[in-house]
PDB file of C-alpha atoms in Angstrom:
ATOM      1  CA  LEU A   1       0.048   0.113   0.004  1.00 65.00           C
ATOM      2  CA  GLN A   2       2.889   2.518   0.881  1.00 72.00           C
ATOM      3  CA  LYS A   3       4.610   1.861  -2.250  1.00 72.00           C
ATOM      4  CA  LEU A   4       1.131   2.241  -4.184  1.00 71.00           C
ATOM      5  CA  LEU A   5       0.799   5.789  -2.443  1.00 72.00           C
ATOM      6  CA  PHE A   6       3.922   6.519  -2.935  1.00 73.00           C
ATOM      7  CA  GLU A   7       3.663   6.156  -7.153  1.00 73.00           C
ATOM      8  CA  ILE A   8       0.532   8.005  -6.584  1.00 69.00           C
ATOM      9  CA  TYR A   9       2.125  10.849  -5.132  1.00 70.00           C
ATOM     10  CA  LYS A  10       5.124  10.842  -7.718  1.00 66.00           C
ATOM     11  CA  ALA A  11       2.501  10.601 -10.806  1.00 64.00           C
ATOM     12  CA  LYS A  12       0.373  13.623  -9.314  1.00 61.00           C
ATOM     13  CA  LYS A  13       3.915  15.549  -8.584  1.00 59.00           C
ATOM     14  CA  LEU A  14       4.787  14.986 -12.221  1.00 55.00           C
ATOM     15  CA  LEU A  15       1.329  16.895 -13.054  1.00 53.00           C
ATOM     16  CA  SER A  16       2.953  20.163 -11.644  1.00 54.00           C
ATOM     17  CA  ASN A  17       5.408  22.503 -13.371  1.00 54.00           C
ATOM     18  CA  ASN A  18       8.067  21.912 -10.944  1.00 66.00           C
ATOM     19  CA  VAL A  19       8.920  18.387 -12.246  1.00 69.00           C
ATOM     20  CA  SER A  20      12.551  17.631 -12.946  1.00 80.00           C
ATOM     21  CA  PRO A  21      13.392  16.171 -16.220  1.00 83.00           C
ATOM     22  CA  ILE A  22      14.714  12.838 -14.037  1.00 87.00           C
ATOM     23  CA  GLU A  23      11.221  12.238 -12.396  1.00 87.00           C
ATOM     24  CA  LYS A  24       9.460  12.878 -15.770  1.00 87.00           C
ATOM     25  CA  LEU A  25      12.118  10.068 -17.406  1.00 91.00           C
ATOM     26  CA  ILE A  26      11.563   7.672 -14.334  1.00 91.00           C
ATOM     27  CA  LEU A  27       7.780   7.852 -14.881  1.00 90.00           C
ATOM     28  CA  GLU A  28       8.439   7.145 -18.664  1.00 92.00           C
ATOM     29  CA  LEU A  29      10.585   3.919 -17.457  1.00 93.00           C
ATOM     30  CA  ARG A  30       7.805   2.774 -14.897  1.00 92.00           C
ATOM     31  CA  ASN A  31       5.052   3.065 -17.995  1.00 93.00           C
ATOM     32  CA  ASN A  32       7.395   1.409 -20.472  1.00 94.00           C
ATOM     33  CA  ILE A  33       8.831  -1.184 -18.383  1.00 93.00           C
ATOM     34  CA  GLY A  34       9.077  -3.695 -21.324  1.00 93.00           C
ATOM     35  CA  LYS A  35      11.195  -1.398 -23.667  1.00 93.00           C
ATOM     36  CA  TRP A  36      15.088  -2.090 -23.816  1.00 90.00           C
ATOM     37  CA  TRP A  37      16.091   1.762 -23.093  1.00 93.00           C
ATOM     38  CA  THR A  38      19.526   2.855 -24.030  1.00 92.00           C
ATOM     39  CA  VAL A  39      20.990   5.620 -22.438  1.00 92.00           C
ATOM     40  CA  LYS A  40      21.352   7.649 -25.731  1.00 94.00           C
ATOM     41  CA  GLU A  41      17.385   7.106 -25.763  1.00 94.00           C
ATOM     42  CA  LEU A  42      16.973   8.503 -22.392  1.00 93.00           C
ATOM     43  CA  ALA A  43      19.345  11.487 -23.250  1.00 92.00           C
ATOM     44  CA  ASP A  44      17.423  11.888 -26.363  1.00 92.00           C
ATOM     45  CA  LEU A  45      13.760  11.857 -24.631  1.00 89.00           C
ATOM     46  CA  SER A  46      15.128  14.238 -21.802  1.00 88.00           C
ATOM     47  CA  ASN A  47      16.974  16.759 -24.415  1.00 89.00           C
ATOM     48  CA  MET A  48      20.077  16.261 -22.501  1.00 90.00           C
ATOM     49  CA  SER A  49      23.553  14.889 -23.258  1.00 93.00           C
ATOM     50  CA  ILE A  50      24.471  11.164 -22.227  1.00 94.00           C
ATOM     51  CA  ILE A  51      26.903  12.204 -19.698  1.00 95.00           C
ATOM     52  CA  ARG A  52      24.418  14.868 -18.007  1.00 93.00           C
ATOM     53  CA  ILE A  53      21.726  11.945 -17.997  1.00 92.00           C
ATOM     54  CA  ARG A  54      23.939   9.477 -16.365  1.00 93.00           C
ATOM     55  CA  ASN A  55      25.121  11.827 -13.870  1.00 93.00           C
ATOM     56  CA  LEU A  56      21.938  13.276 -13.202  1.00 91.00           C
ATOM     57  CA  PHE A  57      20.355   9.771 -12.852  1.00 90.00           C
ATOM     58  CA  VAL A  58      22.979   8.810 -10.419  1.00 94.00           C
ATOM     59  CA  GLU A  59      22.647  12.060  -8.374  1.00 92.00           C
ATOM     60  CA  TYR A  60      18.728  11.493  -8.255  1.00 91.00           C
ATOM     61  CA  THR A  61      18.570   7.542  -7.922  1.00 91.00           C
ATOM     62  CA  GLY A  62      21.891   6.875  -6.437  1.00 94.00           C
ATOM     63  CA  THR A  63      22.735   4.301  -9.413  1.00 94.00           C
ATOM     64  CA  THR A  64      23.213   4.318 -13.068  1.00 94.00           C
ATOM     65  CA  PRO A  65      20.149   4.264 -15.478  1.00 94.00           C
ATOM     66  CA  LYS A  66      20.990   0.939 -16.839  1.00 93.00           C
ATOM     67  CA  ASN A  67      21.141  -0.501 -12.686  1.00 94.00           C
ATOM     68  CA  TYR A  68      17.920   1.531 -12.449  1.00 94.00           C
ATOM     69  CA  ILE A  69      15.900  -0.025 -15.037  1.00 95.00           C
ATOM     70  CA  GLU A  70      17.187  -3.509 -14.315  1.00 94.00           C
ATOM     71  CA  LYS A  71      15.940  -3.083 -10.743  1.00 93.00           C
ATOM     72  CA  LEU A  72      12.582  -1.781 -12.086  1.00 95.00           C
ATOM     73  CA  LYS A  73      12.150  -4.944 -14.258  1.00 96.00           C
ATOM     74  CA  MET A  74      13.268  -7.203 -11.422  1.00 96.00           C
ATOM     75  CA  GLN A  75      10.763  -5.614  -8.934  1.00 94.00           C
ATOM     76  CA  ARG A  76       7.811  -6.184 -11.783  1.00 95.00           C
ATOM     77  CA  ALA A  77       9.133  -9.706 -12.171  1.00 95.00           C
ATOM     78  CA  ILE A  78       8.864 -10.334  -8.091  1.00 94.00           C
ATOM     79  CA  GLU A  79       5.405  -8.714  -8.369  1.00 92.00           C
ATOM     80  CA  MET A  80       4.533 -11.171 -11.323  1.00 93.00           C
ATOM     81  CA  LEU A  81       6.015 -14.355  -9.850  1.00 93.00           C
ATOM     82  CA  SER A  82       4.298 -13.374  -6.369  1.00 88.00           C
ATOM     83  CA  SER A  83       0.680 -12.812  -7.425  1.00 81.00           C
ATOM     84  CA  GLU A  84       0.181 -13.934 -10.881  1.00 70.00           C
ATOM     85  CA  LYS A  85       0.316 -17.646 -12.743  1.00 83.00           C
ATOM     86  CA  THR A  86       1.867 -16.101 -15.703  1.00 88.00           C
ATOM     87  CA  SER A  87       4.808 -18.304 -17.118  1.00 92.00           C
ATOM     88  CA  ILE A  88       8.499 -17.198 -17.076  1.00 94.00           C
ATOM     89  CA  ASN A  89       8.357 -16.812 -21.024  1.00 95.00           C
ATOM     90  CA  VAL A  90       5.362 -14.316 -20.562  1.00 94.00           C
ATOM     91  CA  ILE A  91       7.048 -12.096 -17.804  1.00 96.00           C
ATOM     92  CA  ALA A  92      10.378 -12.180 -19.513  1.00 96.00           C
ATOM     93  CA  ASP A  93       8.673 -11.117 -22.902  1.00 95.00           C
ATOM     94  CA  SER A  94       6.552  -8.512 -20.609  1.00 95.00           C
ATOM     95  CA  LEU A  95       9.668  -7.182 -19.186  1.00 96.00           C
ATOM     96  CA  GLY A  96      11.596  -6.732 -22.641  1.00 95.00           C
ATOM     97  CA  TYR A  97      13.645  -9.832 -22.455  1.00 95.00           C
ATOM     98  CA  MET A  98      13.922 -11.648 -25.979  1.00 90.00           C
ATOM     99  CA  ASP A  99      14.958 -14.763 -24.227  1.00 93.00           C
ATOM    100  CA  PRO A 100      13.686 -16.277 -21.161  1.00 95.00           C
ATOM    101  CA  TYR A 101      16.954 -18.005 -20.296  1.00 96.00           C
ATOM    102  CA  HIS A 102      18.358 -14.597 -20.182  1.00 96.00           C
ATOM    103  CA  PHE A 103      15.807 -13.315 -18.064  1.00 97.00           C
ATOM    104  CA  SER A 104      16.482 -16.262 -15.590  1.00 97.00           C
ATOM    105  CA  ARG A 105      20.086 -15.791 -15.485  1.00 96.00           C
ATOM    106  CA  ARG A 106      19.594 -11.959 -14.825  1.00 96.00           C
ATOM    107  CA  PHE A 107      17.075 -12.501 -12.318  1.00 96.00           C
ATOM    108  CA  LYS A 108      19.139 -15.188 -10.311  1.00 95.00           C
ATOM    109  CA  HIS A 109      22.244 -12.929 -10.501  1.00 95.00           C
ATOM    110  CA  ILE A 110      20.114  -9.864  -8.921  1.00 94.00           C
ATOM    111  CA  ILE A 111      17.819 -11.582  -6.658  1.00 93.00           C
ATOM    112  CA  GLY A 112      20.080 -14.745  -5.686  1.00 93.00           C
ATOM    113  CA  ILE A 113      17.703 -17.559  -7.021  1.00 93.00           C
ATOM    114  CA  SER A 114      15.979 -18.349 -10.051  1.00 95.00           C
ATOM    115  CA  PRO A 115      12.492 -17.147 -11.002  1.00 95.00           C
ATOM    116  CA  ASP A 116      11.038 -20.559 -10.491  1.00 92.00           C
ATOM    117  CA  SER A 117      12.644 -20.988  -7.043  1.00 92.00           C
ATOM    118  CA  TYR A 118      11.476 -17.654  -6.034  1.00 93.00           C
ATOM    119  CA  ARG A 119       7.888 -18.418  -7.051  1.00 90.00           C
ATOM    120  CA  LYS A 120       7.873 -21.767  -5.319  1.00 87.00           C
ATOM    121  CA  ASN A 121       9.265 -20.134  -2.255  1.00 85.00           C
ATOM    122  CA  VAL A 122       6.357 -17.428  -2.318  1.00 78.00           C
ATOM    123  CA  ILE A 123       3.895 -20.151  -2.718  1.00 67.00           C
ATOM    124  CA  ARG A 124       5.220 -22.199   0.261  1.00 66.00           C
ATOM    125  CA  ILE A 125       5.294 -19.175   2.397  1.00 62.00           C
ATOM    126  CA  ASP A 126       1.658 -18.382   1.346  1.00 54.00           C
ATOM    127  CA  LEU A 127       0.583 -21.852   2.226  1.00 54.00           C
ATOM    128  CA  LYS A 128       2.365 -21.834   5.805  1.00 60.00           C
ATOM    129  CA  ARG A 129       0.408 -18.460   6.258  1.00 61.00           C
ATOM    130  CA  ASN A 130      -3.059 -19.850   5.386  1.00 57.00           C
ATOM    131  CA  LYS A 131      -2.352 -22.958   7.119  1.00 60.00           C
ATOM    132  CA  ASN A 132      -1.414 -20.838  10.459  1.00 63.00           C
ATOM    133  CA  SER A 133      -4.112 -18.224  10.099  1.00 60.00           C
ATOM    134  CA  THR A 134      -6.837 -21.221  10.195  1.00 52.00           C
TER     135      THR A 134
END
């Protein structure tokens, strides 16, 4: 709920005139999570140089554009693996990965376990919760 409220707050803030180019760009990234962005495309979209966009991105988010985008993709993957029965192939495709194996390798590298193992762990935890609540 807190995450949703924060997203609503950020979306409303973007409607005001005092919105930074980075905030606009982050909203664009979130709204187009399946796109495979290049830093040049981000710079062009923001009418800034590649160096400027990288520097502002690190200043604003604490990480590079590439890492930030990958974190967004992994957060969305976790949401999909936790709450949906969508196949890993479909999840990978919806996040812009051309190959589900590439997605799985990146997920395991970043999260520490494979997407399939993550999903199984979430299901096991949910089953334990439901069993303990009855």
